[in-house]
Amino acid sequence: MVATEQRSSKKHGHRKSSAYQTQTDIGHLMRRAGFGEAPAVLRRAASAGLPATINALVDFDQTPDTLTPAPNTLLDTRAYRSDTLAQWWAQQMVITSRPLQEKMTVFWHGHFATGIQKVGSEVKMYRQNQLFRTLGMGRFDDLLSAVYKDPAMLRWLDGERNTKFAPNENWGREVLELFTLGHGNYTEDDVHASSRAFTGWRVAPDGQAVFVPRLHDVAEKTLLGQTGNWDSEDAVRILAAHPDTGRFLATRMWKFFASEKPPTFVVDKLARVYDQSNHSIREILRELFLLPDFYSPATRTGHVKSPVEFVVSTIRQLGLSQVDLTTIPRVLTFLGQELFNPPNVGGWPGGLNWLNAATILVRFNFASSLTGDIVPARSVIDPAAIVEASNAFSMHDLVYYVADVLGITLSTETASALLHFAGQNRLDRTDAEGRLRGLVHLALISPEYQVS
């Protein structure tokens, strides 16, 4: 889906200025570190500059929170599943004033993949979601410790069945392979030792995690070459401090925020930041967003939008306030990313796996539902407002304005197709509004938009 010959977008046919280049970099940052922003927000960020914008994203505690209270139905511990929780989270992504906080919540949901079908409780999944939101930018040690003792995770990976009498190795293995060191960096003896260290935790009838000392293995254990009477906190400390953990997290974060193939020197640099910052996720991300490689052409086109990114960023970038947000979870499910129900403990594979004949058709239909290209009465975009904001004098200008809003660097082929559809005549506002629906639809399903 990645277009081969790249052509930079133009602003009303003029050569790009350094100020405009700054705005395109900030647009890229906002799409990857969050879910995209409307042009007015990007202009304000460009005025502040890239470093200041990065700091504002990363240090989001200084930004007033727009998180809305959870629906009362989520307080019912008897609830098995409905769309309520997914609808609530989708709404937070669309309206958030702290986009990186929500984006990291998505990241950790995939990293510590936990599914509601086995957990069997919306309230447990909601509390885990809040855990990611609260601890997701702090020390990795604190997050890892909290995740293991999280009731949803104890149920998901059978931690509540892990006792000194009958060790269960589900968590003990996955914490090494999927959550910290990565495949090939541990032995079976480490799996056994890890499992024993984490014994003794249970989910009480009130849904809270409790430690039961008589079920914990107090014998000596050797974990990753260190021997002692380790418990879960000791195991967390040993795992978080291991050199491979920083590299593993750096790789996962680069793949999530930047591109599928992280350069070795980038992984090394981010791993050093992890070590030198006392395992701070916040500082890894600050450094990641400052790296020149994050803004390279290869990075800009080396990341396929996940369903969440495709849907939420489209709504935010176009400023679509009339979208029925309750429909988003269903769309995401058809696109292959059902919130709170990843396919397995490994999470969603991502990359080109997001794109196949079925999901591309769903993307097409979602774009059509927004633009009203097929059924204009159902459109949630305001063509007149877009035309007015563009200050365009021709359809040619309007094509490149739409590309700018959506963060698309048009290939020669796509630019030609859009210009052919729009026509390059002088802008007739009455005719332009009708053409604009189709133009936005075509832009949303272009190869470039799937990776921008």
GROMACS .gro file of C-alpha atoms in nm:
model
  452
    1MET     CA    1   0.000   0.000   0.000
    2VAL     CA    2   0.300   0.234   0.031
    3ALA     CA    3   0.319   0.461  -0.271
    4THR     CA    4   0.649   0.440  -0.452
    5GLU     CA    5   0.710   0.782  -0.604
    6GLN     CA    6   0.657   1.054  -0.346
    7ARG     CA    7   0.549   1.406  -0.424
    8SER     CA    8   0.536   1.668  -0.150
    9SER     CA    9   0.203   1.841  -0.104
   10LYS     CA   10   0.182   2.204  -0.210
   11LYS     CA   11   0.018   2.498  -0.040
   12HIS     CA   12  -0.182   2.680  -0.306
   13GLY     CA   13   0.084   2.592  -0.562
   14HIS     CA   14   0.367   2.767  -0.376
   15ARG     CA   15   0.704   2.635  -0.262
   16LYS     CA   16   0.698   2.508   0.096
   17SER     CA   17   0.842   2.747   0.354
   18SER     CA   18   1.040   2.642   0.662
   19ALA     CA   19   0.739   2.738   0.873
   20TYR     CA   20   0.521   2.506   0.668
   21GLN     CA   21   0.777   2.228   0.701
   22THR     CA   22   0.760   2.274   1.079
   23GLN     CA   23   0.384   2.238   1.061
   24THR     CA   24   0.409   1.917   0.857
   25ASP     CA   25   0.652   1.774   1.114
   26ILE     CA   26   0.412   1.867   1.392
   27GLY     CA   27   0.125   1.714   1.198
   28HIS     CA   28   0.324   1.391   1.172
   29LEU     CA   29   0.401   1.408   1.545
   30MET     CA   30   0.036   1.463   1.635
   31ARG     CA   31  -0.079   1.170   1.424
   32ARG     CA   32   0.176   0.929   1.568
   33ALA     CA   33   0.188   1.052   1.929
   34GLY     CA   34  -0.189   1.096   1.931
   35PHE     CA   35  -0.474   1.076   1.684
   36GLY     CA   36  -0.417   1.381   1.467
   37GLU     CA   37  -0.548   1.735   1.511
   38ALA     CA   38  -0.749   1.990   1.317
   39PRO     CA   39  -0.556   2.257   1.119
   40ALA     CA   40  -0.612   2.531   1.378
   41VAL     CA   41  -0.451   2.319   1.650
   42LEU     CA   42  -0.155   2.241   1.425
   43ARG     CA   43  -0.103   2.609   1.349
   44ARG     CA   44  -0.089   2.693   1.720
   45ALA     CA   45   0.155   2.409   1.782
   46ALA     CA   46   0.372   2.524   1.491
   47SER     CA   47   0.388   2.869   1.646
   48ALA     CA   48   0.513   2.715   1.971
   49GLY     CA   49   0.771   2.505   1.786
   50LEU     CA   50   0.849   2.135   1.772
   51PRO     CA   51   1.041   2.093   2.104
   52ALA     CA   52   0.773   2.279   2.300
   53THR     CA   53   0.499   2.074   2.134
   54ILE     CA   54   0.678   1.749   2.220
   55ASN     CA   55   0.711   1.856   2.583
   56ALA     CA   56   0.343   1.953   2.597
   57LEU     CA   57   0.246   1.610   2.465
   58VAL     CA   58   0.479   1.416   2.694
   59ASP     CA   59   0.422   1.624   3.008
   60PHE     CA   60   0.046   1.606   2.970
   61ASP     CA   61  -0.021   1.629   3.344
   62GLN     CA   62  -0.003   2.007   3.295
   63THR     CA   63  -0.298   1.993   3.053
   64PRO     CA   64  -0.652   1.989   3.199
   65ASP     CA   65  -0.800   1.642   3.164
   66THR     CA   66  -1.112   1.591   2.952
   67LEU     CA   67  -1.164   1.230   3.064
   68THR     CA   68  -1.535   1.177   3.122
   69PRO     CA   69  -1.667   0.962   3.407
   70ALA     CA   70  -1.734   0.599   3.331
   71PRO     CA   71  -2.099   0.505   3.276
   72ASN     CA   72  -2.278   0.378   3.585
   73THR     CA   73  -2.326   0.042   3.417
   74LEU     CA   74  -1.951  -0.018   3.448
   75LEU     CA   75  -1.985  -0.012   3.826
   76ASP     CA   76  -2.196  -0.326   3.810
   77THR     CA   77  -1.947  -0.603   3.886
   78ARG     CA   78  -2.195  -0.857   3.752
   79ALA     CA   79  -2.169  -0.726   3.396
   80TYR     CA   80  -2.013  -0.973   3.152
   81ARG     CA   81  -1.980  -0.767   2.838
   82SER     CA   82  -2.153  -0.511   2.623
   83ASP     CA   83  -2.046  -0.226   2.400
   84THR     CA   84  -2.061   0.025   2.686
   85LEU     CA   85  -1.694   0.010   2.780
   86ALA     CA   86  -1.563   0.020   2.424
   87GLN     CA   87  -1.795   0.311   2.340
   88TRP     CA   88  -1.671   0.501   2.645
   89TRP     CA   89  -1.305   0.452   2.551
   90ALA     CA   90  -1.360   0.542   2.186
   91GLN     CA   91  -1.518   0.866   2.301
   92GLN     CA   92  -1.215   0.946   2.519
   93MET     CA   93  -0.983   0.905   2.221
   94VAL     CA   94  -1.190   1.142   2.008
   95ILE     CA   95  -1.231   1.419   2.267
   96THR     CA   96  -0.910   1.388   2.469
   97SER     CA   97  -0.696   1.692   2.545
   98ARG     CA   98  -0.414   1.450   2.635
   99PRO     CA   99  -0.369   1.249   2.315
  100LEU     CA  100  -0.044   1.080   2.415
  101GLN     CA  101  -0.201   0.954   2.736
  102GLU     CA  102  -0.476   0.781   2.539
  103LYS     CA  103  -0.232   0.660   2.272
  104MET     CA  104  -0.016   0.501   2.542
  105THR     CA  105  -0.324   0.342   2.693
  106VAL     CA  106  -0.379   0.179   2.352
  107PHE     CA  107  -0.012   0.076   2.342
  108TRP     CA  108  -0.023  -0.093   2.682
  109HIS     CA  109  -0.356  -0.258   2.599
  110GLY     CA  110  -0.177  -0.430   2.311
  111HIS     CA  111   0.145  -0.494   2.504
  112PHE     CA  112  -0.026  -0.648   2.809
  113ALA     CA  113  -0.303  -0.786   2.589
  114THR     CA  114  -0.600  -0.892   2.802
  115GLY     CA  115  -0.938  -1.009   2.669
  116ILE     CA  116  -1.280  -0.956   2.820
  117GLN     CA  117  -1.413  -1.290   2.699
  118LYS     CA  118  -1.197  -1.479   2.949
  119VAL     CA  119  -1.188  -1.208   3.216
  120GLY     CA  120  -1.567  -1.196   3.207
  121SER     CA  121  -1.611  -0.855   3.366
  122GLU     CA  122  -1.633  -0.505   3.222
  123VAL     CA  123  -1.545  -0.349   3.556
  124LYS     CA  124  -1.216  -0.543   3.574
  125MET     CA  125  -1.128  -0.436   3.219
  126TYR     CA  126  -1.221  -0.076   3.298
  127ARG     CA  127  -0.993  -0.075   3.603
  128GLN     CA  128  -0.707  -0.217   3.398
  129ASN     CA  129  -0.766   0.051   3.136
  130GLN     CA  130  -0.742   0.315   3.408
  131LEU     CA  131  -0.424   0.153   3.537
  132PHE     CA  132  -0.261   0.195   3.194
  133ARG     CA  133  -0.382   0.555   3.180
  134THR     CA  134  -0.248   0.636   3.527
  135LEU     CA  135   0.086   0.451   3.530
  136GLY     CA  136   0.161   0.419   3.159
  137MET     CA  137   0.414   0.703   3.144
  138GLY     CA  138   0.595   0.642   3.472
  139ARG     CA  139   0.856   0.385   3.578
  140PHE     CA  140   0.815   0.056   3.399
  141ASP     CA  141   0.881  -0.126   3.728
  142ASP     CA  142   0.572   0.031   3.885
  143LEU     CA  143   0.355  -0.049   3.585
  144LEU     CA  144   0.473  -0.410   3.563
  145SER     CA  145   0.412  -0.463   3.935
  146ALA     CA  146   0.061  -0.319   3.911
  147VAL     CA  147  -0.025  -0.518   3.599
  148TYR     CA  148   0.063  -0.850   3.760
  149LYS     CA  149  -0.159  -0.773   4.060
  150ASP     CA  150  -0.438  -0.644   3.837
  151PRO     CA  151  -0.747  -0.866   3.875
  152ALA     CA  152  -0.808  -0.875   3.499
  153MET     CA  153  -0.453  -0.999   3.435
  154LEU     CA  154  -0.467  -1.247   3.725
  155ARG     CA  155  -0.774  -1.396   3.559
  156TRP     CA  156  -0.642  -1.369   3.200
  157LEU     CA  157  -0.307  -1.546   3.254
  158ASP     CA  158  -0.419  -1.771   3.540
  159GLY     CA  159  -0.213  -1.589   3.801
  160GLU     CA  160  -0.486  -1.660   4.054
  161ARG     CA  161  -0.416  -2.032   4.005
  162ASN     CA  162  -0.042  -1.997   4.054
  163THR     CA  163   0.051  -2.146   4.394
  164LYS     CA  164   0.353  -2.309   4.554
  165PHE     CA  165   0.162  -2.637   4.546
  166ALA     CA  166   0.085  -2.619   4.173
  167PRO     CA  167   0.277  -2.344   3.989
  168ASN     CA  168   0.102  -2.214   3.677
  169GLU     CA  169   0.355  -2.088   3.423
  170ASN     CA  170   0.131  -1.881   3.197
  171TRP     CA  171   0.231  -1.546   3.346
  172GLY     CA  172   0.581  -1.666   3.433
  173ARG     CA  173   0.651  -1.737   3.066
  174GLU     CA  174   0.467  -1.445   2.906
  175VAL     CA  175   0.621  -1.185   3.136
  176LEU     CA  176   0.962  -1.293   3.006
  177GLU     CA  177   0.878  -1.342   2.638
  178LEU     CA  178   0.610  -1.081   2.565
  179PHE     CA  179   0.633  -0.818   2.837
  180THR     CA  180   1.003  -0.769   2.923
  181LEU     CA  181   1.301  -0.955   2.771
  182GLY     CA  182   1.163  -1.090   2.444
  183HIS     CA  183   1.191  -1.429   2.277
  184GLY     CA  184   1.523  -1.612   2.311
  185ASN     CA  185   1.657  -1.410   2.603
  186TYR     CA  186   1.565  -1.650   2.885
  187THR     CA  187   1.574  -2.021   2.970
  188GLU     CA  188   1.312  -2.268   3.086
  189ASP     CA  189   1.469  -2.250   3.432
  190ASP     CA  190   1.396  -1.876   3.428
  191VAL     CA  191   1.032  -1.953   3.344
  192HIS     CA  192   1.009  -2.187   3.644
  193ALA     CA  193   1.176  -1.937   3.877
  194SER     CA  194   0.961  -1.650   3.754
  195SER     CA  195   0.643  -1.849   3.803
  196ARG     CA  196   0.741  -1.943   4.158
  197ALA     CA  197   0.828  -1.583   4.247
  198PHE     CA  198   0.480  -1.465   4.146
  199THR     CA  199   0.285  -1.728   4.344
  200GLY     CA  200   0.027  -1.643   4.608
  201TRP     CA  201  -0.202  -1.384   4.447
  202ARG     CA  202  -0.579  -1.426   4.431
  203VAL     CA  203  -0.887  -1.234   4.318
  204ALA     CA  204  -1.118  -1.183   4.616
  205PRO     CA  205  -1.499  -1.204   4.589
  206ASP     CA  206  -1.514  -0.823   4.580
  207GLY     CA  207  -1.299  -0.825   4.266
  208GLN     CA  208  -0.981  -0.695   4.431
  209ALA     CA  209  -0.641  -0.867   4.423
  210VAL     CA  210  -0.517  -1.009   4.753
  211PHE     CA  211  -0.192  -1.180   4.855
  212VAL     CA  212  -0.224  -1.512   5.041
  213PRO     CA  213   0.112  -1.586   5.213
  214ARG     CA  214   0.048  -1.958   5.261
  215LEU     CA  215   0.021  -2.001   4.882
  216HIS     CA  216   0.351  -1.826   4.808
  217ASP     CA  217   0.672  -2.020   4.738
  218VAL     CA  218   0.931  -1.895   4.990
  219ALA     CA  219   1.212  -2.124   4.873
  220GLU     CA  220   1.527  -1.997   4.705
  221LYS     CA  221   1.505  -1.928   4.331
  222THR     CA  222   1.755  -1.839   4.057
  223LEU     CA  223   1.610  -1.590   3.809
  224LEU     CA  224   1.825  -1.460   3.524
  225GLY     CA  225   2.140  -1.552   3.713
  226GLN     CA  226   2.036  -1.395   4.044
  227THR     CA  227   1.966  -1.624   4.340
  228GLY     CA  228   1.754  -1.544   4.643
  229ASN     CA  229   1.419  -1.589   4.813
  230TRP     CA  230   1.249  -1.382   4.548
  231ASP     CA  231   0.887  -1.269   4.559
  232SER     CA  232   0.687  -1.083   4.294
  233GLU     CA  233   0.842  -0.743   4.371
  234ASP     CA  234   1.192  -0.890   4.352
  235ALA     CA  235   1.106  -1.052   4.020
  236VAL     CA  236   0.974  -0.722   3.883
  237ARG     CA  237   1.296  -0.547   3.990
  238ILE     CA  238   1.516  -0.812   3.827
  239LEU     CA  239   1.316  -0.817   3.503
  240ALA     CA  240   1.285  -0.440   3.469
  241ALA     CA  241   1.660  -0.390   3.525
  242HIS     CA  242   1.771  -0.654   3.274
  243PRO     CA  243   1.953  -0.502   2.971
  244ASP     CA  244   1.726  -0.680   2.724
  245THR     CA  245   1.414  -0.520   2.873
  246GLY     CA  246   1.512  -0.168   2.772
  247ARG     CA  247   1.590  -0.285   2.420
  248PHE     CA  248   1.268  -0.483   2.397
  249LEU     CA  249   1.054  -0.189   2.506
  250ALA     CA  250   1.243   0.050   2.278
  251THR     CA  251   1.178  -0.180   1.982
  252ARG     CA  252   0.809  -0.218   2.063
  253MET     CA  253   0.761   0.156   2.105
  254TRP     CA  254   0.940   0.241   1.782
  255LYS     CA  255   0.726  -0.009   1.592
  256PHE     CA  256   0.410   0.133   1.748
  257PHE     CA  257   0.489   0.502   1.700
  258ALA     CA  258   0.729   0.512   1.405
  259SER     CA  259   0.789   0.221   1.165
  260GLU     CA  260   0.810  -0.156   1.146
  261LYS     CA  261   1.191  -0.175   1.126
  262PRO     CA  262   1.366   0.024   1.400
  263PRO     CA  263   1.731   0.110   1.322
  264THR     CA  264   1.975  -0.058   1.561
  265PHE     CA  265   2.127   0.272   1.671
  266VAL     CA  266   1.780   0.404   1.758
  267VAL     CA  267   1.705   0.100   1.974
  268ASP     CA  268   2.044   0.137   2.145
  269LYS     CA  269   1.985   0.506   2.214
  270LEU     CA  270   1.635   0.458   2.353
  271ALA     CA  271   1.754   0.166   2.566
  272ARG     CA  272   2.022   0.392   2.715
  273VAL     CA  273   1.756   0.649   2.799
  274TYR     CA  274   1.558   0.374   2.971
  275ASP     CA  275   1.858   0.280   3.185
  276GLN     CA  276   1.970   0.635   3.261
  277SER     CA  277   1.620   0.761   3.350
  278ASN     CA  278   1.546   0.488   3.605
  279HIS     CA  279   1.322   0.308   3.356
  280SER     CA  280   1.103   0.609   3.270
  281ILE     CA  281   0.861   0.550   2.985
  282ARG     CA  282   0.803   0.924   2.961
  283GLU     CA  283   1.171   0.993   2.889
  284ILE     CA  284   1.193   0.717   2.627
  285LEU     CA  285   0.907   0.880   2.439
  286ARG     CA  286   1.048   1.230   2.475
  287GLU     CA  287   1.373   1.111   2.317
  288LEU     CA  288   1.191   0.909   2.050
  289PHE     CA  289   0.990   1.211   1.933
  290LEU     CA  290   1.305   1.427   1.922
  291LEU     CA  291   1.501   1.188   1.699
  292PRO     CA  292   1.549   1.309   1.339
  293ASP     CA  293   1.476   0.955   1.219
  294PHE     CA  294   1.124   0.988   1.356
  295TYR     CA  295   1.058   1.255   1.090
  296SER     CA  296   1.233   1.082   0.799
  297PRO     CA  297   1.044   0.991   0.479
  298ALA     CA  298   1.093   0.622   0.559
  299THR     CA  299   0.926   0.664   0.897
  300ARG     CA  300   0.641   0.873   0.759
  301THR     CA  301   0.546   0.596   0.516
  302GLY     CA  302   0.662   0.295   0.716
  303HIS     CA  303   0.366   0.257   0.949
  304VAL     CA  304   0.025   0.120   0.852
  305LYS     CA  305  -0.254   0.294   1.042
  306SER     CA  306  -0.422   0.065   1.291
  307PRO     CA  307  -0.802   0.068   1.285
  308VAL     CA  308  -0.803   0.292   1.593
  309GLU     CA  309  -0.565   0.535   1.425
  310PHE     CA  310  -0.756   0.529   1.096
  311VAL     CA  311  -1.097   0.593   1.252
  312VAL     CA  312  -1.011   0.830   1.537
  313SER     CA  313  -0.758   1.039   1.345
  314THR     CA  314  -1.003   1.086   1.058
  315ILE     CA  315  -1.266   1.220   1.296
  316ARG     CA  316  -1.024   1.449   1.480
  317GLN     CA  317  -0.842   1.585   1.174
  318LEU     CA  318  -1.164   1.670   0.992
  319GLY     CA  319  -1.328   1.805   1.310
  320LEU     CA  320  -1.633   1.583   1.269
  321SER     CA  321  -1.845   1.672   1.571
  322GLN     CA  322  -2.160   1.504   1.438
  323VAL     CA  323  -2.025   1.148   1.426
  324ASP     CA  324  -2.224   0.893   1.625
  325LEU     CA  325  -1.942   0.773   1.850
  326THR     CA  326  -2.142   0.473   1.970
  327THR     CA  327  -2.085   0.313   1.630
  328ILE     CA  328  -1.704   0.329   1.647
  329PRO     CA  329  -1.641   0.002   1.839
  330ARG     CA  330  -1.840  -0.193   1.581
  331VAL     CA  331  -1.642  -0.036   1.297
  332LEU     CA  332  -1.315  -0.115   1.477
  333THR     CA  333  -1.423  -0.476   1.522
  334PHE     CA  334  -1.494  -0.513   1.150
  335LEU     CA  335  -1.153  -0.355   1.082
  336GLY     CA  336  -0.984  -0.617   1.300
  337GLN     CA  337  -0.925  -0.432   1.629
  338GLU     CA  338  -1.198  -0.510   1.880
  339LEU     CA  339  -1.125  -0.302   2.189
  340PHE     CA  340  -1.084  -0.507   2.508
  341ASN     CA  341  -1.072  -0.828   2.307
  342PRO     CA  342  -0.731  -0.877   2.141
  343PRO     CA  343  -0.691  -1.204   1.950
  344ASN     CA  344  -0.447  -1.358   2.199
  345VAL     CA  345  -0.187  -1.277   2.464
  346GLY     CA  346   0.044  -1.150   2.190
  347GLY     CA  347  -0.198  -0.870   2.105
  348TRP     CA  348  -0.266  -0.748   1.752
  349PRO     CA  349   0.017  -0.827   1.507
  350GLY     CA  350  -0.018  -0.489   1.336
  351GLY     CA  351   0.163  -0.372   1.023
  352LEU     CA  352   0.036  -0.506   0.693
  353ASN     CA  353  -0.183  -0.750   0.887
  354TRP     CA  354  -0.430  -0.463   0.922
  355LEU     CA  355  -0.492  -0.463   0.547
  356ASN     CA  356  -0.676  -0.730   0.351
  357ALA     CA  357  -0.964  -0.736   0.105
  358ALA     CA  358  -1.227  -0.734   0.380
  359THR     CA  359  -1.078  -0.458   0.596
  360ILE     CA  360  -0.999  -0.234   0.298
  361LEU     CA  361  -1.367  -0.255   0.202
  362VAL     CA  362  -1.465  -0.157   0.557
  363ARG     CA  363  -1.229   0.142   0.540
  364PHE     CA  364  -1.392   0.239   0.209
  365ASN     CA  365  -1.742   0.214   0.358
  366PHE     CA  366  -1.644   0.403   0.674
  367ALA     CA  367  -1.504   0.687   0.463
  368SER     CA  368  -1.822   0.688   0.257
  369SER     CA  369  -2.038   0.705   0.569
  370LEU     CA  370  -1.853   1.017   0.685
  371THR     CA  371  -1.843   1.202   0.355
  372GLY     CA  372  -2.186   1.109   0.224
  373ASP     CA  373  -2.024   1.049  -0.113
  374ILE     CA  374  -2.283   0.781  -0.188
  375VAL     CA  375  -2.567   0.904   0.037
  376PRO     CA  376  -2.514   1.283   0.082
  377ALA     CA  377  -2.791   1.311   0.342
  378ARG     CA  378  -2.583   1.098   0.580
  379SER     CA  379  -2.271   1.313   0.553
  380VAL     CA  380  -2.116   1.440   0.876
  381ILE     CA  381  -1.863   1.667   0.707
  382ASP     CA  382  -1.932   2.032   0.636
  383PRO     CA  383  -1.814   2.094   0.278
  384ALA     CA  384  -1.881   2.466   0.296
  385ALA     CA  385  -1.666   2.503   0.608
  386ILE     CA  386  -1.379   2.310   0.451
  387VAL     CA  387  -1.392   2.516   0.133
  388GLU     CA  388  -1.402   2.837   0.336
  389ALA     CA  389  -1.108   2.733   0.556
  390SER     CA  390  -0.899   2.634   0.254
  391ASN     CA  391  -0.882   2.986   0.106
  392ALA     CA  392  -0.854   2.797  -0.223
  393PHE     CA  393  -0.891   2.970  -0.559
  394SER     CA  394  -0.909   2.652  -0.768
  395MET     CA  395  -0.993   2.285  -0.735
  396HIS     CA  396  -0.618   2.223  -0.763
  397ASP     CA  397  -0.566   2.424  -0.444
  398LEU     CA  398  -0.850   2.240  -0.272
  399VAL     CA  399  -0.697   1.900  -0.351
  400TYR     CA  400  -0.371   1.994  -0.182
  401TYR     CA  401  -0.551   2.155   0.110
  402VAL     CA  402  -0.739   1.831   0.179
  403ALA     CA  403  -0.411   1.640   0.152
  404ASP     CA  404  -0.252   1.877   0.404
  405VAL     CA  405  -0.540   1.841   0.650
  406LEU     CA  406  -0.516   1.462   0.634
  407GLY     CA  407  -0.136   1.460   0.647
  408ILE     CA  408  -0.096   1.298   0.307
  409THR     CA  409   0.218   1.328   0.097
  410LEU     CA  410   0.070   1.258  -0.244
  411SER     CA  411   0.238   1.026  -0.490
  412THR     CA  412   0.231   1.130  -0.854
  413GLU     CA  413  -0.034   0.866  -0.924
  414THR     CA  414  -0.265   0.967  -0.640
  415ALA     CA  415  -0.226   1.339  -0.707
  416SER     CA  416  -0.314   1.279  -1.072
  417ALA     CA  417  -0.622   1.077  -0.976
  418LEU     CA  418  -0.748   1.335  -0.727
  419LEU     CA  419  -0.687   1.625  -0.965
  420HIS     CA  420  -0.860   1.439  -1.247
  421PHE     CA  421  -1.163   1.382  -1.024
  422ALA     CA  422  -1.173   1.737  -0.890
  423GLY     CA  423  -1.081   1.918  -1.207
  424GLN     CA  424  -0.838   2.208  -1.206
  425ASN     CA  425  -1.082   2.481  -1.300
  426ARG     CA  426  -1.141   2.798  -1.101
  427LEU     CA  427  -1.327   2.725  -0.779
  428ASP     CA  428  -1.706   2.739  -0.810
  429ARG     CA  429  -1.822   2.713  -0.450
  430THR     CA  430  -2.159   2.562  -0.535
  431ASP     CA  431  -2.003   2.289  -0.746
  432ALA     CA  432  -1.701   2.253  -0.516
  433GLU     CA  433  -1.906   2.143  -0.217
  434GLY     CA  434  -2.047   1.849  -0.409
  435ARG     CA  435  -1.709   1.752  -0.550
  436LEU     CA  436  -1.549   1.787  -0.209
  437ARG     CA  437  -1.741   1.492  -0.066
  438GLY     CA  438  -1.598   1.263  -0.331
  439LEU     CA  439  -1.255   1.422  -0.303
  440VAL     CA  440  -1.233   1.361   0.073
  441HIS     CA  441  -1.363   1.008   0.026
  442LEU     CA  442  -1.095   0.932  -0.233
  443ALA     CA  443  -0.826   1.086  -0.014
  444LEU     CA  444  -0.932   0.875   0.286
  445ILE     CA  445  -0.903   0.553   0.087
  446SER     CA  446  -0.580   0.647  -0.090
  447PRO     CA  447  -0.273   0.427  -0.030
  448GLU     CA  448  -0.092   0.723   0.127
  449TYR     CA  449  -0.359   0.781   0.391
  450GLN     CA  450  -0.330   0.424   0.515
  451VAL     CA  451   0.034   0.487   0.610
  452SER     CA  452   0.050   0.861   0.681
   0.00000   0.00000   0.00000
